[in-house]
Each structure stands twice: as structure tokens, then as C-alpha cells.
PDB file of C-alpha atoms in Angstrom:
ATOM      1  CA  UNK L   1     117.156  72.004  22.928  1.00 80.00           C
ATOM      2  CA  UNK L   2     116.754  74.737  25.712  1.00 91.00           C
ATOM      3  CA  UNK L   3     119.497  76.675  27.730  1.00 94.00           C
ATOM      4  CA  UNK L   4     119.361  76.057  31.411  1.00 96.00           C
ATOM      5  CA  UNK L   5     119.118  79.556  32.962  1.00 96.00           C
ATOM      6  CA  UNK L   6     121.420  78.768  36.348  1.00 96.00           C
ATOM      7  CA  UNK L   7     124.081  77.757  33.860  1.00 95.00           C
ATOM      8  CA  UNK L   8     123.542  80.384  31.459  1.00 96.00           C
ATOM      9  CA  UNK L   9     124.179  82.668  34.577  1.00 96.00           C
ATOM     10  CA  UNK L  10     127.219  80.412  35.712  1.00 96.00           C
ATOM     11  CA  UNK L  11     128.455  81.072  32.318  1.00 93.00           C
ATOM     12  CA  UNK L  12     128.086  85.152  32.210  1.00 97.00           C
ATOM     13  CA  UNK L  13     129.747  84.637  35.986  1.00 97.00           C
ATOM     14  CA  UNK L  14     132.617  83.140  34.204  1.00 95.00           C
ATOM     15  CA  UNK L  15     132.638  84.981  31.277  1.00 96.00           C
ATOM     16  CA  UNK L  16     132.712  88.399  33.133  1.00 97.00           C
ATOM     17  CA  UNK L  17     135.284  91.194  33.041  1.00 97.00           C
ATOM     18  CA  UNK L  18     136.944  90.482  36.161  1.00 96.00           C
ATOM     19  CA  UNK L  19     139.054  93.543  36.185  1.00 96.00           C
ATOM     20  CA  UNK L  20     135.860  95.849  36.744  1.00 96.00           C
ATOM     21  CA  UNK L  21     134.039  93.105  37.838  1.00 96.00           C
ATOM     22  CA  UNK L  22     130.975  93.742  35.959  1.00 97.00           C
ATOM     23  CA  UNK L  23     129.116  90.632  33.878  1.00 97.00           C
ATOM     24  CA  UNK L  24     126.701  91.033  31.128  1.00 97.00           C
ATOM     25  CA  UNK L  25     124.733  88.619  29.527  1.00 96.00           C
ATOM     26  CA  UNK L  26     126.909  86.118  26.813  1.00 96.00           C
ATOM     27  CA  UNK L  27     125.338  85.518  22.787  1.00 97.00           C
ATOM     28  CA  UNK L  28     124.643  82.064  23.215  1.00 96.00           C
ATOM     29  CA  UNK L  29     125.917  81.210  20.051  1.00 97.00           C
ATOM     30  CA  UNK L  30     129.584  82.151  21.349  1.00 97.00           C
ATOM     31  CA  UNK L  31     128.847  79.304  24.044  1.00 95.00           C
ATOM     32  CA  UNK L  32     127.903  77.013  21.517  1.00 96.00           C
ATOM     33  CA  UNK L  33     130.549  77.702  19.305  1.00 97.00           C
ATOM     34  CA  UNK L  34     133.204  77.200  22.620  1.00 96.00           C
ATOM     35  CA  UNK L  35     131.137  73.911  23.086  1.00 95.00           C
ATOM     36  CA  UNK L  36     131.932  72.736  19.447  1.00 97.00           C
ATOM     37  CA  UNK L  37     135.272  73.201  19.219  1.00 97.00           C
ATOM     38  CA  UNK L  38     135.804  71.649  22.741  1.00 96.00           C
ATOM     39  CA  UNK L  39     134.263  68.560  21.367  1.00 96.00           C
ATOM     40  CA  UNK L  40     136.146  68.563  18.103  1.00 97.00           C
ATOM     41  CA  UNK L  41     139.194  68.338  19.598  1.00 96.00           C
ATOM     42  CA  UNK L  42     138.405  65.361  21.370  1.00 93.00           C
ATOM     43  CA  UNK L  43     140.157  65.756  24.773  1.00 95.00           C
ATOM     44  CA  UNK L  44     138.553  65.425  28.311  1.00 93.00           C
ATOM     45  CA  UNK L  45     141.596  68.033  29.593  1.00 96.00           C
ATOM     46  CA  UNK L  46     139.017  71.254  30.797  1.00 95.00           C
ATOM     47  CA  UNK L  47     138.950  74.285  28.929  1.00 95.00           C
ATOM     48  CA  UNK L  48     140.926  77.382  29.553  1.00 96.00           C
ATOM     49  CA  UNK L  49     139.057  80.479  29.068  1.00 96.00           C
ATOM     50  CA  UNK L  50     141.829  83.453  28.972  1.00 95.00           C
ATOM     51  CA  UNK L  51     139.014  86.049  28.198  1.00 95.00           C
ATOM     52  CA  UNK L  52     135.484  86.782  27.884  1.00 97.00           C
ATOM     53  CA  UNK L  53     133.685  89.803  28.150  1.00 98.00           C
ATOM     54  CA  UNK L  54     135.865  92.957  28.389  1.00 97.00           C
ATOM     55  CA  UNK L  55     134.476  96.286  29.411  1.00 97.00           C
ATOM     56  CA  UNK L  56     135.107  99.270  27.289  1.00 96.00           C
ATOM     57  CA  UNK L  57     137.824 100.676  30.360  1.00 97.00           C
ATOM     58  CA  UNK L  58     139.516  97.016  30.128  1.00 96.00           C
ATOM     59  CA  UNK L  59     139.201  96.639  26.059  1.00 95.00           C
ATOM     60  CA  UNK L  60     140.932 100.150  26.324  1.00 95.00           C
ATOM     61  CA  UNK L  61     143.722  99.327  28.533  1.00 95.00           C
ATOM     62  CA  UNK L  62     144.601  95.756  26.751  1.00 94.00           C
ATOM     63  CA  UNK L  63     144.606  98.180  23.504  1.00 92.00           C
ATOM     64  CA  UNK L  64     147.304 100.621  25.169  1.00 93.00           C
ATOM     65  CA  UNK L  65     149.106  97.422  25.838  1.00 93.00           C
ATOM     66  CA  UNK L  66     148.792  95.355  22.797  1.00 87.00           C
ATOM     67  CA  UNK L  67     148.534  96.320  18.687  1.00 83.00           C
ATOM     68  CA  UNK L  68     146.451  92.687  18.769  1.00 83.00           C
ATOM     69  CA  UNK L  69     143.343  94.276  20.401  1.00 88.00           C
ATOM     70  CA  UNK L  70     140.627  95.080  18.322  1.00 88.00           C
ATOM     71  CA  UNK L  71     138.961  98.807  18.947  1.00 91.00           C
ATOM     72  CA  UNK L  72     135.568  97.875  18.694  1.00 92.00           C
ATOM     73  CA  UNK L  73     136.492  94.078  19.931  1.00 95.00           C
ATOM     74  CA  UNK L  74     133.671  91.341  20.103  1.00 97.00           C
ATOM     75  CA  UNK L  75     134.664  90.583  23.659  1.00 97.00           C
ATOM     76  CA  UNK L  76     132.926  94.522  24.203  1.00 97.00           C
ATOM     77  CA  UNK L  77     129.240  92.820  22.774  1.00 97.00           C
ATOM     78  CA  UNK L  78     129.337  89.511  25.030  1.00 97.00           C
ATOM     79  CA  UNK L  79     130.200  87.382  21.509  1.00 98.00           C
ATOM     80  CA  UNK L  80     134.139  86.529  22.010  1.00 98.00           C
ATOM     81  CA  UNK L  81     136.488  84.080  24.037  1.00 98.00           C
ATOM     82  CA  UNK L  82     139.986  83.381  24.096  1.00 97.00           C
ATOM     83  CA  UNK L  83     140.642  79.814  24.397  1.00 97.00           C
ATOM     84  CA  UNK L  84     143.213  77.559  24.934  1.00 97.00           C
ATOM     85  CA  UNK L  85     144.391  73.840  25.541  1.00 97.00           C
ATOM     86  CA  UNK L  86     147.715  72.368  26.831  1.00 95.00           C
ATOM     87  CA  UNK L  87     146.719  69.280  24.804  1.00 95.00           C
ATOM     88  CA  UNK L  88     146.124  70.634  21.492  1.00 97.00           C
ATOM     89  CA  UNK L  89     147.809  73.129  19.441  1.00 96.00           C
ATOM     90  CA  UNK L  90     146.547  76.826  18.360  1.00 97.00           C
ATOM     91  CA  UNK L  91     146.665  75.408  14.649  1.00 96.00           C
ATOM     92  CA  UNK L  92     144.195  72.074  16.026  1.00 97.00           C
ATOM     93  CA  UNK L  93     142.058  74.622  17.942  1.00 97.00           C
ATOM     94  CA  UNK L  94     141.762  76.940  14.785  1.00 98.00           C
ATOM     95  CA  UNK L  95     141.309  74.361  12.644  1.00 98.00           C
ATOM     96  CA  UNK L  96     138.422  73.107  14.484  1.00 98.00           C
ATOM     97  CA  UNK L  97     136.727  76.566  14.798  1.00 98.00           C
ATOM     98  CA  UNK L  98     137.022  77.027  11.387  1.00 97.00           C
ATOM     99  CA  UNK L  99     135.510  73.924  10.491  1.00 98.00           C
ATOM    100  CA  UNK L 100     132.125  75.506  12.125  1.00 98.00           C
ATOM    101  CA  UNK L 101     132.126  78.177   9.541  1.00 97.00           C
ATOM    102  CA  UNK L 102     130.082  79.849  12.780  1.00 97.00           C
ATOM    103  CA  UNK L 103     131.721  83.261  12.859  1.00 97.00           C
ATOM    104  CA  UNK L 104     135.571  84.476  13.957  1.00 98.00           C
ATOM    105  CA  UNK L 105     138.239  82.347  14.747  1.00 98.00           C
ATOM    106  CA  UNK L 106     142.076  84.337  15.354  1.00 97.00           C
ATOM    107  CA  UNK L 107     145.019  82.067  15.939  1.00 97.00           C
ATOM    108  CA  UNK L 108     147.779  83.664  18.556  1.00 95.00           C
ATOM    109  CA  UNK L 109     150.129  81.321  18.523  1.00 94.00           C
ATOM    110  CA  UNK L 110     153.286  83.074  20.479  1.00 92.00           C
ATOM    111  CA  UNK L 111     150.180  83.538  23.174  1.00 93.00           C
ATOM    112  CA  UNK L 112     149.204  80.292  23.111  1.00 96.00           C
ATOM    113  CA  UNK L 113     145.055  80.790  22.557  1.00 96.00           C
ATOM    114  CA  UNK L 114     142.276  80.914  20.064  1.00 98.00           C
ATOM    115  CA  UNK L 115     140.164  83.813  19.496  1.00 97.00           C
ATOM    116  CA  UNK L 116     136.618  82.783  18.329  1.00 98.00           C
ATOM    117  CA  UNK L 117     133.769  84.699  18.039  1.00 98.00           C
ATOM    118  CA  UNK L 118     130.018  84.856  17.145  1.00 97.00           C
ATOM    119  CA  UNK L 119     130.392  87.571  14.682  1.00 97.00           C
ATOM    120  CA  UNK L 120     130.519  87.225  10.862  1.00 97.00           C
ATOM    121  CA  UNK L 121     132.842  84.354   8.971  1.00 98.00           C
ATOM    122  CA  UNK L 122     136.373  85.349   9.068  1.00 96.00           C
ATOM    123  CA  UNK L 123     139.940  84.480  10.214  1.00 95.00           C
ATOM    124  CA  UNK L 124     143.103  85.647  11.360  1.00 95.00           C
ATOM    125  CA  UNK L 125     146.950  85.377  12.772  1.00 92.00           C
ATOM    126  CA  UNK L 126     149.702  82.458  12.434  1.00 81.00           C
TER     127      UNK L 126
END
């Protein structure tokens, strides 16, 4: 019932922009909402976490780059990842994250992740 703070910090380690190399403190209801839709999946394969937090300089770049990057993204507050499975599909992955009813979920499935986020009830994409 209580978060372990050396993994919590192994987690924001993880979950870090590593293009400016700056880390910030992840909602733990994003974790727990990663943790779900691991586990609904059913698959011991390990998680592949394309992105986590994104500075505003990196949000900004991946915006010049690509219309699919939210301006004022959740990745910018700590509260989004970008997941993905070699097992499962986007749709299974979706489907599972929208089965929390626990905040965003985005499907991108020419990229081949999930978007899912703490933030309020909503989805996205093909």
C-alpha cells in the first residue's frame, strides 16, 4: 500500500528526459496506470518505455518534428508514457488502458506504442 522511495527514484531515473538529461519527479498514478496495463495484457515479455518525461526544449523539438506532439503535452507535467510491446498489439495495449477508465490513452499504431496518461478520461488515434 506504500511506494518504495529507491524505486520511486529508479523510476524518475528511467522516466527522465534523456536528451537534457534532467529527471523530475513522476505522478504516481501514471506508474500505476503503466503497472495495470502491463498486467492486463498478461505477458512476462518487459516493458518498453519509448518516452517519459520530456522537457519543454525536447517537447519543443519533437513538436517541430511531428504534428502528433501535443503543445502543452502530459509528458511536460511528469503524468505520460509511451509504451509498447512486441507481444501485443497497439489495439490490445489500448484496449487495456482504456479499460482503467484512469485518464489518457492515444493509440499510434504506424509507431508502434501507446500513449497513456494520468490526466483526465479521454482517447485518441487508430
Amino acid at each position: 500500500g506504500q511506494y518504495i522511495p529507491e524505486a520511486l527514484e529508479a523510476f524518475y531515473y528511467l522516466l527522465r528526459d534523456w536528451r537534457q538529461e534532467v529527471m523530475i519527479r513522476i505522478d504516481t498514478r501514471t506508474i500505476d496506470i503503466m503497472a495495470a496495463v502491463y498486467n492486463l495484457v498478461d505477458t512476462s515479455e518487459p516493458l518498453e518505455i519509448i518516452s517519459g518525461y520530456r522537457s519543454a526544449k525536447t517537447n519543443a523539438m519533437l513538436r517541430s518534428r511531428s504534428r502528433g506532439v501535443a503543445r502543452n503535452s502530459y509528458h511536460m507535467r511528469g503524468q505520460a508514457v509511451d509504451l509498447t510491446l512486441k507481444s501485443r498489439s497497439v489495439g490490445q495495449m489500448a484496449a487495456a488502458a482504456r479499460s482503467l477508465r484512469a485518464g489518457g490513452v492515444g493509440r499510434y499504431s504506424r509507431s508502434h506504442f501507446v500513449h497513456v496518461d494520468s490526466g483526465p478520461v479521454r482517447d485518441w488515434g487508430r
